[in-house]
Coordinates of N, CA and C in Angstrom, one line a residue:
M1 N 144.7 -23.6 179.0 CA 144.6 -25.0 178.4 C 143.3 -25.1 177.6
R2 N 142.2 -24.5 178.2 CA 140.9 -24.6 177.4 C 141.1 -23.9 176.1
G3 N 141.8 -22.8 176.1 CA 142.0 -22.0 174.8 C 142.7 -22.8 173.8
L4 N 143.7 -23.6 174.2 CA 144.5 -24.4 173.3 C 143.6 -25.5 172.7
A5 N 142.7 -26.1 173.6 CA 141.8 -27.1 173.1 C 140.8 -26.6 172.0
L6 N 140.3 -25.4 172.3 CA 139.4 -24.7 171.4 C 140.1 -24.4 170.1
L7 N 141.4 -23.9 170.2 CA 142.2 -23.6 169.0 C 142.4 -24.9 168.1
A8 N 142.7 -26.0 168.8 CA 142.9 -27.3 168.1 C 141.7 -27.7 167.4
Q9 N 140.5 -27.6 168.1 CA 139.2 -27.9 167.5 C 139.0 -27.1 166.2
L10 N 139.3 -25.8 166.3 CA 139.0 -24.9 165.2 C 139.9 -25.2 164.0
V11 N 141.2 -25.5 164.3 CA 142.1 -25.9 163.2 C 141.6 -27.2 162.6
F12 N 141.2 -28.2 163.4 CA 140.7 -29.4 162.8 C 139.5 -29.2 162.0
M13 N 138.6 -28.4 162.4 CA 137.4 -28.1 161.7 C 137.7 -27.4 160.3
L14 N 138.7 -26.5 160.3 CA 139.0 -25.8 159.1 C 139.9 -26.7 158.2
L15 N 140.7 -27.5 158.7 CA 141.6 -28.3 157.9 C 141.3 -29.8 157.9
G16 N 140.2 -30.2 158.5 CA 139.9 -31.6 158.7 C 139.9 -32.4 157.4
N17 N 139.3 -31.8 156.4 CA 139.3 -32.6 155.1 C 140.6 -32.8 154.5
E18 N 141.5 -31.8 154.6 CA 142.9 -32.0 154.1 C 143.7 -32.9 155.0
V19 N 143.5 -32.8 156.3 CA 144.2 -33.7 157.2 C 143.9 -35.1 157.1
L20 N 142.6 -35.4 156.9 CA 142.1 -36.8 156.8 C 141.9 -37.3 155.4
A21 N 142.3 -36.5 154.4 CA 142.0 -36.9 153.0 C 142.9 -38.1 152.6
C22 N 142.2 -39.0 151.9 CA 142.9 -40.1 151.3 C 143.9 -39.7 150.2
E23 N 145.0 -40.3 150.2 CA 146.0 -39.9 149.2 C 146.0 -40.9 148.1
C24 N 144.9 -41.0 147.3 CA 144.8 -41.9 146.2 C 144.8 -41.1 144.9
E25 N 145.1 -41.8 143.8 CA 144.9 -41.2 142.5 C 143.4 -40.9 142.4
P26 N 143.0 -39.9 141.7 CA 141.6 -39.6 141.5 C 141.0 -40.8 140.7
L27 N 139.8 -41.2 141.2 CA 139.1 -42.3 140.5 C 138.4 -41.7 139.3
P28 N 138.4 -42.5 138.2 CA 137.7 -42.0 137.0 C 136.2 -42.0 137.3
S29 N 135.5 -41.2 136.4 CA 134.0 -41.1 136.6 C 133.3 -42.4 136.3
E30 N 132.3 -42.6 137.1 CA 131.5 -43.9 136.9 C 130.8 -43.9 135.6
S31 N 130.7 -42.7 134.9 CA 130.0 -42.7 133.6 C 130.8 -43.3 132.5
D32 N 132.1 -43.7 132.7 CA 132.9 -44.3 131.7 C 133.4 -45.7 132.3
P33 N 132.7 -46.8 132.1 CA 133.0 -48.0 132.7 C 134.3 -48.6 132.1
V34 N 134.7 -48.3 130.9 CA 136.0 -48.8 130.3 C 137.1 -48.2 131.1
L35 N 137.1 -46.9 131.3 CA 138.2 -46.2 132.0 C 138.2 -46.7 133.5
E36 N 137.0 -46.8 134.0 CA 136.9 -47.3 135.4 C 137.6 -48.7 135.6
L37 N 137.3 -49.6 134.6 CA 137.9 -50.9 134.7 C 139.4 -50.9 134.5
E38 N 139.9 -50.1 133.6 CA 141.3 -50.0 133.4 C 142.0 -49.5 134.6
H39 N 141.4 -48.5 135.3 CA 141.9 -47.9 136.5 C 141.9 -49.0 137.6
G40 N 140.7 -49.7 137.7 CA 140.5 -50.7 138.7 C 141.5 -51.8 138.7
L41 N 142.0 -52.2 137.5 CA 142.9 -53.3 137.3 C 144.3 -53.0 137.6
M42 N 144.6 -51.7 137.7 CA 146.0 -51.3 138.0 C 146.4 -51.7 139.4
N43 N 147.5 -52.4 139.5 CA 148.2 -52.7 140.7 C 147.4 -53.7 141.6
V44 N 146.5 -54.5 141.0 CA 145.8 -55.6 141.8 C 146.1 -56.9 141.2
D45 N 146.0 -58.0 142.0 CA 146.1 -59.3 141.5 C 144.9 -60.2 141.7
T46 N 143.9 -59.6 142.3 CA 142.6 -60.3 142.6 C 141.4 -59.5 142.4
V47 N 140.5 -60.0 141.6 CA 139.2 -59.3 141.4 C 138.1 -60.3 141.4
F48 N 137.1 -60.1 142.2 CA 135.9 -61.0 142.3 C 134.7 -60.3 142.8
L49 N 133.5 -61.0 142.5 CA 132.3 -60.6 143.2 C 132.1 -61.5 144.3
G50 N 131.7 -61.0 145.5 CA 131.5 -61.8 146.7 C 130.6 -61.2 147.6
T51 N 130.1 -62.0 148.5 CA 129.1 -61.6 149.6 C 129.8 -61.7 150.9
V52 N 129.7 -60.7 151.7 CA 130.3 -60.7 153.0 C 129.5 -61.6 154.0
E53 N 130.2 -62.6 154.5 CA 129.6 -63.6 155.4 C 129.7 -63.1 156.8
D54 N 130.8 -62.6 157.3 CA 131.0 -62.1 158.6 C 132.2 -61.2 158.7
I55 N 132.3 -60.4 159.8 CA 133.3 -59.4 159.9 C 133.8 -59.5 161.4
K56 N 135.1 -59.4 161.6 CA 135.6 -59.2 163.0 C 136.8 -58.3 162.9
I57 N 137.1 -57.7 164.1 CA 138.2 -56.8 164.2 C 139.3 -57.5 165.0
V58 N 140.5 -57.6 164.5 CA 141.6 -58.2 165.1 C 142.8 -57.3 165.2
E59 N 143.8 -57.6 165.9 CA 145.1 -56.8 165.9 C 145.9 -57.2 164.7
D60 N 146.5 -56.2 164.1 CA 147.3 -56.4 162.9 C 148.6 -57.1 163.4
E61 N 148.9 -58.2 162.8 CA 150.2 -59.0 163.1 C 151.4 -58.2 162.8
R62 N 151.3 -57.4 161.7 CA 152.5 -56.6 161.3 C 152.7 -55.3 162.1
Q63 N 151.6 -54.8 162.6 CA 151.7 -53.6 163.4 C 150.8 -53.8 164.7
P64 N 151.5 -54.3 165.8 CA 150.7 -54.5 167.0 C 149.9 -53.3 167.5
R65 N 148.8 -53.5 168.1 CA 147.9 -52.5 168.6 C 147.2 -51.7 167.5
I66 N 147.3 -52.1 166.2 CA 146.6 -51.5 165.1 C 145.4 -52.5 164.7
P67 N 144.2 -52.0 164.8 CA 143.1 -52.9 164.5 C 143.0 -53.1 163.0
V68 N 142.5 -54.3 162.6 CA 142.2 -54.6 161.2 C 140.9 -55.3 161.1
Y69 N 140.1 -54.9 160.1 CA 138.8 -55.6 159.8 C 139.2 -56.8 159.0
V70 N 138.7 -58.0 159.5 CA 138.9 -59.2 158.8 C 137.5 -59.7 158.4
S71 N 137.3 -59.8 157.1 CA 135.9 -60.1 156.5 C 136.0 -61.5 155.8
R72 N 135.1 -62.4 156.1 CA 135.1 -63.6 155.3 C 134.0 -63.4 154.2
I73 N 134.5 -63.6 153.0 CA 133.7 -63.3 151.8 C 133.5 -64.5 151.0
S74 N 132.3 -64.9 150.7 CA 132.1 -66.0 149.8 C 132.2 -65.5 148.3
V75 N 133.0 -66.1 147.6 CA 133.3 -65.7 146.2 C 132.2 -66.2 145.3
R76 N 131.5 -65.3 144.6 CA 130.4 -65.7 143.7 C 130.9 -65.9 142.3
E77 N 131.8 -65.0 141.9 CA 132.4 -65.0 140.6 C 133.8 -64.4 140.6
S78 N 134.8 -65.2 140.1 CA 136.1 -64.7 140.1 C 136.5 -64.2 138.7
F79 N 137.2 -63.0 138.6 CA 137.6 -62.5 137.3 C 139.1 -62.5 137.2
L80 N 139.8 -62.2 138.2 CA 141.3 -62.1 138.2 C 141.8 -62.8 139.5
A81 N 142.1 -64.1 139.4 CA 142.6 -64.8 140.5 C 142.4 -66.3 140.2
P82 N 143.1 -67.1 140.9 CA 142.8 -68.6 140.7 C 141.4 -68.8 141.2
E83 N 140.8 -69.9 140.9 CA 139.5 -70.3 141.4 C 139.5 -70.4 142.9
I84 N 138.7 -69.6 143.5 CA 138.7 -69.5 145.0 C 137.2 -69.5 145.4
S85 N 136.9 -70.0 146.6 CA 135.5 -70.1 147.0 C 135.3 -69.1 148.2
V86 N 136.3 -69.0 149.1 CA 136.1 -68.1 150.2 C 137.4 -67.3 150.4
V87 N 137.2 -66.0 150.6 CA 138.4 -65.1 150.7 C 138.3 -64.4 152.1
I88 N 139.4 -64.2 152.7 CA 139.5 -63.4 153.9 C 140.1 -62.1 153.5
T89 N 139.4 -61.0 153.6 CA 139.9 -59.7 153.3 C 140.3 -59.0 154.5
R90 N 141.3 -58.1 154.4 CA 141.8 -57.3 155.5 C 141.9 -55.9 155.1
S91 N 141.5 -55.0 156.0 CA 141.5 -53.6 155.8 C 141.6 -52.9 157.1
H92 N 142.4 -51.8 157.1 CA 142.5 -51.0 158.4 C 141.3 -50.1 158.5
P93 N 140.5 -50.3 159.6 CA 139.3 -49.5 159.8 C 139.6 -48.1 160.2
S94 N 140.8 -47.9 160.8 CA 141.1 -46.6 161.4 C 141.6 -45.6 160.3
E95 N 142.0 -46.2 159.1 CA 142.5 -45.3 158.1 C 141.3 -44.7 157.3
V96 N 141.4 -43.5 156.9 CA 140.4 -42.9 156.1 C 140.2 -43.6 154.8
C97 N 141.2 -44.3 154.3 CA 141.2 -45.0 153.1 C 140.7 -46.5 153.3
G98 N 140.4 -46.9 154.5 CA 140.0 -48.2 154.8 C 138.6 -48.5 154.2
I99 N 138.2 -49.8 154.1 CA 136.9 -50.1 153.5 C 136.1 -50.8 154.7
E100 N 134.9 -50.3 154.9 CA 134.1 -50.9 155.9 C 133.0 -51.7 155.2
F101 N 133.2 -53.0 155.1 CA 132.2 -53.9 154.5 C 131.0 -54.0 155.4
V102 N 129.9 -54.3 154.8 CA 128.6 -54.5 155.5 C 128.3 -56.0 155.3
E103 N 128.1 -56.7 156.5 CA 127.7 -58.1 156.4 C 126.5 -58.3 155.6
G104 N 126.5 -59.3 154.7 CA 125.4 -59.7 153.9 C 125.3 -59.0 152.6
S105 N 126.2 -57.9 152.4 CA 126.2 -57.2 151.2 C 127.1 -57.8 150.1
K106 N 126.8 -57.6 148.9 CA 127.6 -58.1 147.8 C 128.5 -57.0 147.2
Y107 N 129.8 -57.3 147.0 CA 130.8 -56.3 146.5 C 131.5 -56.8 145.3
L108 N 132.0 -55.9 144.5 CA 133.0 -56.2 143.5 C 134.3 -55.8 144.1
I109 N 135.2 -56.7 144.3 CA 136.4 -56.5 145.1 C 137.7 -56.5 144.2
F110 N 138.5 -55.5 144.4 CA 139.8 -55.4 143.8 C 140.8 -55.3 144.9
G111 N 141.7 -56.3 144.9 CA 142.7 -56.3 146.0 C 144.0 -57.0 145.6
N112 N 144.8 -57.3 146.6 CA 146.1 -58.0 146.5 C 146.2 -59.0 147.6
K113 N 146.6 -60.2 147.1 CA 146.8 -61.3 148.1 C 148.2 -61.1 148.8
D114 N 148.2 -61.5 150.1 CA 149.4 -61.5 150.8 C 150.0 -62.9 150.8
S115 N 151.1 -63.1 151.4 CA 151.8 -64.4 151.4 C 151.0 -65.5 152.2
K116 N 150.0 -65.1 153.0 CA 149.2 -66.0 153.7 C 147.8 -66.3 153.0
G117 N 147.6 -65.6 151.8 CA 146.4 -65.8 151.1 C 145.3 -64.9 151.4
A118 N 145.4 -64.0 152.3 CA 144.4 -63.0 152.6 C 144.5 -61.9 151.5
V119 N 143.4 -61.3 151.2 CA 143.3 -60.3 150.2 C 143.2 -58.9 150.9
W120 N 144.1 -58.0 150.7 CA 144.1 -56.7 151.3 C 143.4 -55.8 150.3
V121 N 142.4 -55.0 150.8 CA 141.7 -54.0 150.0 C 141.8 -52.6 150.7
S122 N 141.7 -51.6 149.9 CA 141.7 -50.2 150.5 C 140.7 -49.4 149.8
G123 N 140.5 -48.2 150.3 CA 139.6 -47.2 149.7 C 140.2 -46.7 148.4
C124 N 141.5 -46.9 148.2 CA 142.1 -46.5 146.9 C 141.9 -47.5 145.8
S125 N 141.4 -48.7 146.2 CA 141.1 -49.7 145.2 C 139.8 -49.4 144.6
F126 N 139.4 -50.2 143.6 CA 138.1 -49.9 142.9 C 136.9 -50.7 143.6
T127 N 137.2 -51.3 144.8 CA 136.2 -52.1 145.5 C 134.9 -51.2 145.7
K128 N 133.8 -51.8 145.4 CA 132.5 -51.1 145.7 C 131.3 -52.1 145.7
L129 N 130.2 -51.6 146.2 CA 129.0 -52.4 146.2 C 128.7 -52.9 144.8
A130 N 128.3 -54.2 144.7 CA 128.1 -54.8 143.4 C 127.0 -54.1 142.6
D131 N 126.0 -53.6 143.3 CA 124.9 -53.0 142.6 C 125.3 -51.6 142.0
R132 N 126.5 -51.1 142.3 CA 127.0 -49.9 141.7 C 128.0 -50.2 140.6
A133 N 128.2 -51.5 140.3 CA 129.3 -51.9 139.4 C 128.8 -52.7 138.2
D134 N 127.5 -52.7 137.9 CA 126.9 -53.6 136.9 C 127.7 -53.5 135.5
R135 N 127.9 -52.3 135.1 CA 128.6 -52.1 133.8 C 130.0 -52.6 133.8
V136 N 130.7 -52.4 134.9 CA 132.1 -52.9 135.0 C 132.1 -54.4 135.1
V137 N 131.1 -55.0 135.8 CA 131.0 -56.5 135.8 C 130.8 -57.1 134.4
E138 N 129.9 -56.4 133.7 CA 129.7 -56.9 132.3 C 131.0 -56.9 131.5
L139 N 131.8 -55.8 131.6 CA 133.1 -55.7 130.9 C 134.0 -56.8 131.4
L140 N 134.1 -57.1 132.7 CA 134.9 -58.1 133.2 C 134.5 -59.5 132.6
R141 N 133.2 -59.7 132.5 CA 132.7 -61.0 131.9 C 133.1 -61.1 130.5
K142 N 132.9 -60.0 129.8 CA 133.3 -60.0 128.3 C 134.8 -60.2 128.1
R143 N 135.5 -59.6 129.0 CA 137.0 -59.7 128.9 C 137.4 -61.2 129.1
G144 N 136.7 -61.8 130.0 CA 137.0 -63.3 130.3 C 136.7 -64.2 129.1
R145 N 135.5 -63.8 128.4 CA 135.1 -64.6 127.3 C 136.1 -64.4 126.1
D146 N 136.6 -63.2 126.0 CA 137.5 -62.8 124.9 C 138.9 -63.4 125.0
E147 N 139.3 -63.8 126.2 CA 140.7 -64.3 126.4 C 140.8 -65.7 126.0

Protein backbone atom coordinates (compact mmCIF):
# COMPACT_ATOMS: atom_id res chain seq x y z
CA MET A 1 0.00 0.00 0.00
CA ARG A 2 2.86 2.36 0.87
CA GLY A 3 4.41 1.67 -2.54
CA LEU A 4 1.15 2.63 -4.25
CA ALA A 5 1.00 5.91 -2.33
CA LEU A 6 4.60 6.71 -3.31
CA LEU A 7 3.84 5.88 -6.94
CA ALA A 8 0.80 8.17 -6.89
CA GLN A 9 2.91 10.97 -5.39
CA LEU A 10 5.57 10.49 -8.09
CA VAL A 11 2.97 10.56 -10.89
CA PHE A 12 1.41 13.70 -9.43
CA MET A 13 4.83 15.38 -9.15
CA LEU A 14 5.68 14.52 -12.74
CA LEU A 15 2.29 15.32 -14.26
CA GLY A 16 0.97 17.80 -11.72
CA ASN A 17 1.13 20.83 -14.00
CA GLU A 18 -0.73 19.04 -16.78
CA VAL A 19 -3.28 17.53 -14.41
CA LEU A 20 -4.05 20.86 -12.75
CA ALA A 21 -3.58 23.11 -15.76
CA CYS A 22 -6.28 25.60 -16.54
CA GLU A 23 -7.93 24.95 -19.89
CA CYS A 24 -8.19 28.54 -21.07
CA GLU A 25 -7.26 30.12 -24.35
CA PRO A 26 -3.75 31.56 -24.08
CA LEU A 27 -3.88 35.13 -22.83
CA PRO A 28 -2.25 37.73 -25.06
CA SER A 29 0.96 39.38 -23.95
CA GLU A 30 0.58 42.31 -21.56
CA SER A 31 2.88 44.25 -23.89
CA ASP A 32 -0.03 44.75 -26.35
CA PRO A 33 -2.91 46.42 -24.45
CA VAL A 34 -5.16 46.61 -27.54
CA LEU A 35 -4.96 42.85 -28.07
CA GLU A 36 -5.36 42.33 -24.32
CA LEU A 37 -8.56 44.38 -24.30
CA GLU A 38 -10.00 42.64 -27.37
CA HIS A 39 -9.36 39.29 -25.73
CA GLY A 40 -10.69 40.48 -22.39
CA LEU A 41 -14.01 41.64 -23.86
CA MET A 42 -14.73 38.30 -25.51
CA ASN A 43 -17.59 36.42 -23.86
CA VAL A 44 -18.23 38.84 -20.96
CA ASP A 45 -21.12 41.17 -20.22
CA THR A 46 -19.64 43.09 -17.28
CA VAL A 47 -16.37 45.03 -16.92
CA PHE A 48 -15.56 47.38 -14.06
CA LEU A 49 -12.91 48.65 -11.66
CA GLY A 50 -13.72 47.79 -8.09
CA THR A 51 -12.36 47.39 -4.57
CA VAL A 52 -12.93 44.16 -2.65
CA GLU A 53 -14.81 45.03 0.56
CA ASP A 54 -15.18 41.54 2.03
CA ILE A 55 -14.98 37.85 1.12
CA LYS A 56 -16.74 34.78 2.44
CA ILE A 57 -16.92 31.15 1.39
CA VAL A 58 -20.38 29.61 0.93
CA GLU A 59 -21.80 26.42 -0.56
CA ASP A 60 -22.63 26.60 -4.27
CA GLU A 61 -26.42 26.50 -4.67
CA ARG A 62 -26.03 24.82 -8.06
CA GLN A 63 -23.57 22.19 -6.85
CA PRO A 64 -24.08 21.31 -3.16
CA ARG A 65 -20.91 20.69 -1.12
CA ILE A 66 -18.83 22.75 -3.58
CA PRO A 67 -17.44 25.94 -1.97
CA VAL A 68 -17.68 29.29 -3.72
CA TYR A 69 -15.87 32.55 -2.91
CA VAL A 70 -18.41 35.34 -2.61
CA SER A 71 -16.80 38.78 -2.71
CA ARG A 72 -18.59 42.08 -2.16
CA ILE A 73 -16.92 44.61 -4.43
CA SER A 74 -17.56 48.36 -4.50
CA VAL A 75 -17.65 49.50 -8.11
CA ARG A 76 -15.41 52.52 -8.68
CA GLU A 77 -15.86 52.77 -12.46
CA SER A 78 -18.07 50.77 -14.81
CA PHE A 79 -17.08 50.15 -18.43
CA LEU A 80 -19.45 47.44 -19.66
CA ALA A 81 -22.61 47.02 -17.59
CA PRO A 82 -25.45 49.13 -16.34
CA GLU A 83 -24.55 51.62 -13.65
CA ILE A 84 -23.94 49.57 -10.54
CA SER A 85 -22.47 50.46 -7.16
CA VAL A 86 -21.83 47.11 -5.46
CA VAL A 87 -21.29 43.74 -7.11
CA ILE A 88 -21.24 40.30 -5.58
CA THR A 89 -18.73 38.16 -7.44
CA ARG A 90 -18.62 34.39 -7.28
CA SER A 91 -15.68 32.13 -8.06
CA HIS A 92 -14.86 28.51 -7.26
CA PRO A 93 -11.78 28.54 -4.99
CA SER A 94 -11.12 24.85 -5.52
CA GLU A 95 -10.66 25.21 -9.26
CA VAL A 96 -7.22 25.94 -10.60
CA CYS A 97 -8.92 28.57 -12.74
CA GLY A 98 -10.64 30.26 -9.80
CA ILE A 99 -9.80 33.79 -8.70
CA GLU A 100 -8.76 34.47 -5.14
CA PHE A 101 -9.50 38.12 -4.48
CA VAL A 102 -7.66 39.95 -1.70
CA GLU A 103 -9.75 42.09 0.62
CA GLY A 104 -8.98 45.80 0.21
CA SER A 105 -7.36 45.35 -3.21
CA LYS A 106 -8.57 47.06 -6.38
CA TYR A 107 -9.23 44.96 -9.51
CA LEU A 108 -10.21 45.35 -13.14
CA ILE A 109 -12.93 42.71 -13.37
CA PHE A 110 -14.25 40.96 -16.47
CA GLY A 111 -17.20 38.65 -15.80
CA ASN A 112 -20.73 37.54 -16.54
CA LYS A 113 -23.88 38.28 -14.57
CA ASP A 114 -26.12 35.40 -13.60
CA SER A 115 -29.93 35.56 -13.31
CA LYS A 116 -29.65 36.73 -9.68
CA GLY A 117 -27.29 39.62 -10.53
CA ALA A 118 -24.07 38.10 -9.18
CA VAL A 119 -21.03 38.40 -11.45
CA TRP A 120 -19.11 35.17 -12.04
CA VAL A 121 -15.39 35.48 -12.74
CA SER A 122 -12.72 32.92 -13.51
CA GLY A 123 -9.01 32.70 -14.08
CA CYS A 124 -9.80 32.44 -17.79
CA SER A 125 -11.25 35.95 -17.74
CA PHE A 126 -9.05 39.00 -17.99
CA THR A 127 -9.62 39.94 -14.32
CA LYS A 128 -6.47 41.25 -12.68
CA LEU A 129 -5.17 43.67 -10.09
CA ALA A 130 -5.89 47.23 -11.24
CA ASP A 131 -2.28 48.35 -10.87
CA ARG A 132 -1.35 45.80 -13.56
CA ALA A 133 -4.04 47.05 -15.96
CA ASP A 134 -3.35 50.80 -16.35
CA ARG A 135 -3.02 50.75 -20.14
CA VAL A 136 -6.13 48.63 -20.60
CA VAL A 137 -8.12 50.94 -18.30
CA GLU A 138 -6.99 53.92 -20.41
CA LEU A 139 -8.26 52.12 -23.54
CA LEU A 140 -11.59 51.31 -21.86
CA ARG A 141 -12.01 54.97 -20.88
CA LYS A 142 -11.16 56.10 -24.42
CA ARG A 143 -13.57 53.53 -25.86
CA GLY A 144 -16.33 54.93 -23.62
CA ARG A 145 -15.66 58.50 -24.76
CA ASP A 146 -15.63 57.47 -28.44
CA GLU A 147 -19.04 55.74 -28.28
